[in-house]
Amino acid sequence: MKIAFIGLGNMGGGMAANLVKAGHAVNAFDLSEAALAAAGEHGCATFTDAKEAVQGVEAVVTMLPNGAIVKSVYTGSVIGHAPEGAVFLDCSTIDVATARETIALAEAAGYDMVDAPVSGGIAAANAGTLTFMVGGSDKAFERAKPVLEAMGKAVIHAGQAGNGQAAKICNNMLLGIHMIGTCEAFTMAQKLGLDPQTFYDISSVSSGQNWSMTSYCPVPGVGPQSPSDNDYQGGFATALMLKDLKLAMEAAASAGIDPQMGHHAKDLYEAFDAAGNGAVDFSGIIRTMN
Ligand code: NAD
């Protein structure tokens, strides 16, 4: 299949490379010359104009920083420029409202489109092991699925347009809350005289068990290899966790609910980010608790 890929940053670079590995012809576009050059090295054809990159393609994939950029790329360079019948896949993490609006604009112009945000970070993007949560019509989902399967290990249809984004921010709100809770539990256990490994051995097989503990332990040397073993570098940056928690709070307000724990997690990550830790892995928040 011939596919245009727009947004070849930390995530998109590896994802586009995996489409090439799966045998697709990929037209790459990014505003960054360095990102574009790297995509060229991975076998993509490179373009300096998005409108040219979408010529003659059957699918367009975007992996961009935020909703305003996603909407401007689709309205300015994709809708009406990609061939009739092309399917669009936005894999960025953006607000639910903009996702629904952009998909409605694409559909009004006769295209199928899904929102397909991911779970998994840069390592999963490079390895092709992302999980995609997909919003859109049954037809759009079936058309997008084979493209997503070349970049991930799981592709799940979450329902109508925008539901992929809804699933993503609800999941990440829960992740932010349980990471903070896990950090507090380890800090408190230690202050009460428990060895962190002993607490892990107990809690990881008890009712406090959760992903932040057993797959991503914030205490160095405990549990499987994680960013805490690498001085909290790599992994999922605090700035991105904060972005997702802000999107979650916006969505909560639009749905008329007030999730107290979600708000508190957002405030704590906002303070951690403001203290200069935006690039630090989000599990590094444990350092504020000693
Ligand atoms: P990034 O900043 O590394 O990459 C974004 C790329 O988009 C950059 O190369 C930038 O030059 C390009 N870009 C910006 N505006 C553009 C435009 N108008 N036209 C073309 N290219 C443009 O960001 P990232 O870490 O790759 O994240 C991308 C998306 O994935 C975000 O929505 C993010 O929230 C989401 N995400 C990231 C992670 C992660 O661990 N990094 C995990 C899950 C989801």
XYZ file of C-alpha atoms and ligand atoms in Angstrom:
334
model
C 0.000 0.000 0.000
C 1.187 3.556 -0.607
C 0.933 5.549 2.635
C 1.716 9.174 3.565
C 3.151 9.660 7.071
C 3.097 13.156 8.596
C 4.918 13.813 11.899
C 8.127 11.779 12.160
C 9.229 12.675 15.682
C 10.096 10.387 18.592
C 7.053 8.195 17.938
C 6.300 8.712 14.234
C 9.888 7.998 13.121
C 9.790 4.398 14.366
C 6.189 3.868 13.257
C 6.940 4.970 9.676
C 10.023 2.712 9.632
C 7.812 -0.238 10.635
C 5.407 0.483 7.769
C 8.386 0.312 5.398
C 9.527 -2.973 7.011
C 6.023 -4.382 6.455
C 6.407 -3.719 2.708
C 4.473 -0.449 2.359
C 5.724 2.484 0.257
C 5.851 5.463 2.639
C 5.806 9.155 1.667
C 7.188 11.082 4.654
C 6.612 14.716 5.620
C 7.760 16.663 8.700
C 8.626 20.319 9.327
C 11.922 19.154 10.874
C 14.704 18.509 8.375
C 16.449 16.142 10.800
C 13.297 14.040 11.285
C 12.763 13.917 7.527
C 16.375 12.878 6.878
C 16.085 10.065 9.451
C 12.895 8.834 7.738
C 14.782 8.811 4.437
C 17.449 6.596 6.022
C 14.679 4.181 7.060
C 13.484 3.810 3.472
C 10.739 6.454 3.254
C 10.424 8.787 0.250
C 10.807 12.311 1.669
C 8.731 15.397 0.785
C 9.040 19.049 1.766
C 5.335 19.748 1.164
C 2.544 17.769 2.849
C 0.210 18.293 -0.110
C 2.734 16.571 -2.389
C 3.308 13.764 0.118
C -0.388 12.794 0.021
C -0.583 12.593 -3.783
C -1.512 9.085 -5.007
C -1.672 7.483 -1.543
C -4.287 5.054 -0.207
C -3.816 6.028 3.436
C -2.534 8.996 5.465
C -1.123 8.500 8.983
C -0.438 11.467 11.291
C 1.547 11.515 14.573
C 1.566 15.162 15.669
C 1.935 17.148 18.910
C -1.598 18.479 19.528
C -5.163 18.976 18.313
C -4.662 22.416 16.759
C -1.812 21.094 14.591
C -3.733 17.933 13.659
C -6.755 19.974 12.550
C -4.630 22.453 10.571
C -2.689 19.675 8.797
C -5.912 17.861 7.778
C -7.802 20.986 6.702
C -4.776 22.623 5.030
C -2.962 19.747 3.347
C -4.823 16.439 3.492
C -8.599 16.830 3.046
C -9.242 17.592 -0.618
C -5.594 16.879 -1.527
C -5.329 13.118 -0.863
C -7.024 10.976 -3.526
C -10.733 10.255 -3.234
C -11.228 7.052 -1.220
C -8.074 7.373 0.883
C -8.393 6.454 4.577
C -6.972 8.753 7.290
C -5.515 7.601 10.631
C -4.619 10.150 13.300
C -2.461 8.411 15.934
C -1.640 11.602 17.910
C -2.981 12.114 21.432
C -5.409 15.038 21.170
C -8.642 16.291 22.742
C -11.810 14.345 22.037
C -13.671 17.376 20.612
C -11.015 18.180 17.976
C -10.757 14.500 17.020
C -14.528 14.344 16.419
C -14.521 17.665 14.540
C -11.639 16.655 12.239
C -13.197 13.259 11.482
C -16.530 14.958 10.687
C -14.734 17.295 8.243
C -12.982 14.347 6.565
C -16.243 12.388 6.320
C -18.080 15.400 4.879
C -15.448 15.447 2.116
C -16.030 11.714 1.452
C -13.055 10.170 3.303
C -13.011 7.474 5.987
C -11.067 8.483 9.092
C -10.235 7.098 12.548
C -8.643 8.486 15.676
C -6.114 5.853 16.769
C -4.017 7.044 19.723
C -1.466 4.660 21.186
C -0.458 3.099 24.452
C 3.285 2.440 24.618
C 6.185 4.837 24.316
C 9.139 5.345 22.006
C 10.521 1.821 22.562
C 7.162 0.273 21.590
C 6.907 2.584 18.551
C 10.347 1.421 17.396
C 9.612 -2.248 18.123
C 6.169 -2.196 16.459
C 4.466 -3.258 19.694
C 2.095 -0.328 20.278
C -1.533 -0.782 21.339
C -3.968 1.256 19.226
C -7.359 2.331 20.603
C -9.480 3.243 17.640
C -12.547 5.446 17.227
C -14.568 5.592 14.024
C -17.180 3.824 11.914
C -16.965 0.035 11.406
C -15.934 0.637 7.778
C -13.191 3.129 8.679
C -11.922 0.755 11.399
C -11.737 -2.239 9.021
C -9.808 -0.149 6.481
C -7.403 1.275 9.080
C -6.764 -2.045 10.853
C -4.160 -3.574 8.479
C -2.136 -0.332 8.516
C -2.196 -0.214 12.332
C -1.323 -3.924 12.614
C 1.983 -3.203 10.867
C 2.881 -0.826 13.729
C 1.446 -2.526 16.799
C 0.630 -5.656 18.754
C -3.021 -4.837 19.487
C -5.686 -2.885 17.597
C -8.943 -2.366 19.507
C -12.122 -0.735 18.185
C -13.405 1.583 20.939
C -16.582 2.668 19.100
C -17.584 5.939 17.460
C -15.225 8.716 16.294
C -13.287 10.226 19.212
C -13.652 7.122 21.393
C -9.996 6.187 20.851
C -9.000 9.500 22.444
C -11.557 9.000 25.215
C -10.093 5.555 26.017
C -6.540 6.923 25.912
C -7.110 9.780 28.376
C -9.191 7.676 30.775
C -6.395 5.059 30.735
C -3.669 7.645 31.273
C -5.588 9.397 34.049
C -5.679 6.034 35.830
C -1.971 5.519 35.097
C -1.061 8.925 36.605
C -3.138 8.182 39.708
C -1.740 4.699 40.303
C 1.860 5.770 39.656
C 1.553 8.463 42.349
C -0.127 6.004 44.719
C 2.598 3.429 44.069
C 5.329 6.006 44.760
C 3.600 7.000 48.017
C 3.245 3.381 49.129
C 6.940 2.564 48.506
C 8.061 5.782 50.230
C 5.867 5.109 53.247
C 6.886 1.437 53.455
C 10.525 2.452 53.522
C 9.953 5.136 56.198
C 8.183 2.505 58.300
C 11.254 0.284 58.105
C 10.350 -2.104 55.276
C 12.915 -3.026 52.647
C 11.537 -1.946 49.183
C 12.165 -5.414 47.701
C 10.290 -7.043 50.588
C 7.374 -4.636 50.146
C 7.401 -5.412 46.392
C 7.401 -9.170 47.063
C 4.328 -8.764 49.275
C 2.338 -6.068 47.443
C 2.984 -7.424 43.936
C 1.021 -10.566 44.920
C -1.507 -8.715 47.100
C -4.418 -6.385 46.429
C -2.213 -3.285 45.916
C -0.666 -4.851 42.802
C -0.833 -2.647 39.694
C 1.046 -1.993 36.416
C 3.092 0.930 37.831
C 4.431 -1.459 40.449
C 5.009 -4.711 38.567
C 5.920 -3.470 35.067
C 7.369 -0.018 35.778
C 8.502 0.074 39.393
C 9.511 3.620 40.464
C 12.153 2.222 42.877
C 15.542 1.442 41.266
C 16.610 -2.192 41.413
C 13.108 -3.458 42.225
C 10.899 -5.300 39.680
C 11.737 -5.612 35.982
C 14.049 -3.116 34.227
C 12.367 0.311 34.078
C 13.340 4.026 33.740
C 14.027 4.168 37.529
C 17.018 1.897 36.817
C 18.293 4.504 34.365
C 18.085 7.574 36.617
C 14.485 8.169 35.408
C 15.637 8.884 31.833
C 13.808 7.550 28.751
C 10.337 6.079 29.211
C 7.305 8.392 29.363
C 8.233 12.039 29.927
C 6.486 13.980 32.705
C 5.530 16.695 30.174
C 3.566 14.090 28.182
C 1.861 12.696 31.290
C 0.885 16.262 32.201
C -0.415 16.853 28.659
C -2.637 13.758 28.934
C -3.897 14.677 32.416
C -4.840 18.162 31.168
C -6.710 16.594 28.243
C -8.428 14.256 30.717
C -9.543 17.184 32.900
C -10.860 19.054 29.821
C -12.807 15.976 28.771
C -14.121 15.460 32.308
C -15.407 19.056 32.396
C -17.097 18.621 29.017
C -18.755 15.431 30.306
C -19.944 17.223 33.468
C -17.926 15.174 35.960
C -15.263 16.191 38.455
C -12.756 13.366 39.066
C -11.023 14.346 42.318
C -8.090 11.926 42.079
C -7.515 12.866 38.434
C -7.419 16.570 39.351
C -4.977 15.919 42.160
C -2.703 13.825 39.911
C -2.758 16.655 37.341
C -1.808 19.223 40.011
C 1.069 17.072 41.346
C 2.478 16.443 37.847
C 2.052 20.152 37.024
C 4.224 21.080 40.049
C 6.798 18.375 39.183
C 6.958 19.627 35.576
C 7.238 23.286 36.691
C 10.215 22.346 38.892
C 12.176 21.525 35.726
C 11.318 17.819 35.418
C 9.406 17.876 32.110
C 11.894 15.542 30.436
C 12.191 13.212 33.451
C 10.244 9.930 33.327
C 6.909 10.276 35.140
C 7.924 7.663 37.752
C 10.596 10.175 38.904
C 7.884 11.949 40.908
C 8.864 9.544 43.727
C 11.875 11.814 44.308
C 9.555 14.555 45.610
C 8.325 12.257 48.369
C 11.492 11.625 50.362
P 7.614 14.794 18.793
O 7.580 16.219 19.188
O 8.873 14.017 18.976
O 7.168 14.630 17.262
C 6.201 15.426 16.637
C 6.687 15.708 15.221
O 5.689 16.438 14.538
C 7.974 16.536 15.176
O 8.953 15.879 14.394
C 7.532 17.854 14.540
O 8.522 18.453 13.740
C 6.344 17.390 13.718
N 5.405 18.463 13.360
C 4.907 19.432 14.160
N 4.059 20.200 13.462
C 4.016 19.707 12.210
C 3.310 20.064 11.026
N 2.466 21.089 11.006
N 3.522 19.323 9.904
C 4.376 18.261 9.931
N 5.068 17.883 11.012
C 4.896 18.597 12.131
O 6.409 14.092 19.603
P 6.196 12.525 19.880
O 6.805 12.170 21.178
O 6.560 11.759 18.640
O 4.615 12.499 20.081
C 3.708 12.550 18.985
C 2.314 12.265 19.502
O 2.299 10.980 20.147
C 1.826 13.271 20.558
O 0.471 13.541 20.330
C 2.062 12.536 21.869
O 1.194 12.967 22.896
C 1.782 11.105 21.454
N 2.423 10.071 22.300
C 3.747 10.177 22.621
C 4.320 9.181 23.406
C 5.793 9.239 23.794
O 6.221 8.450 24.648
N 6.601 10.104 23.178
C 3.567 8.086 23.846
C 2.223 8.000 23.460
C 1.673 9.002 22.680
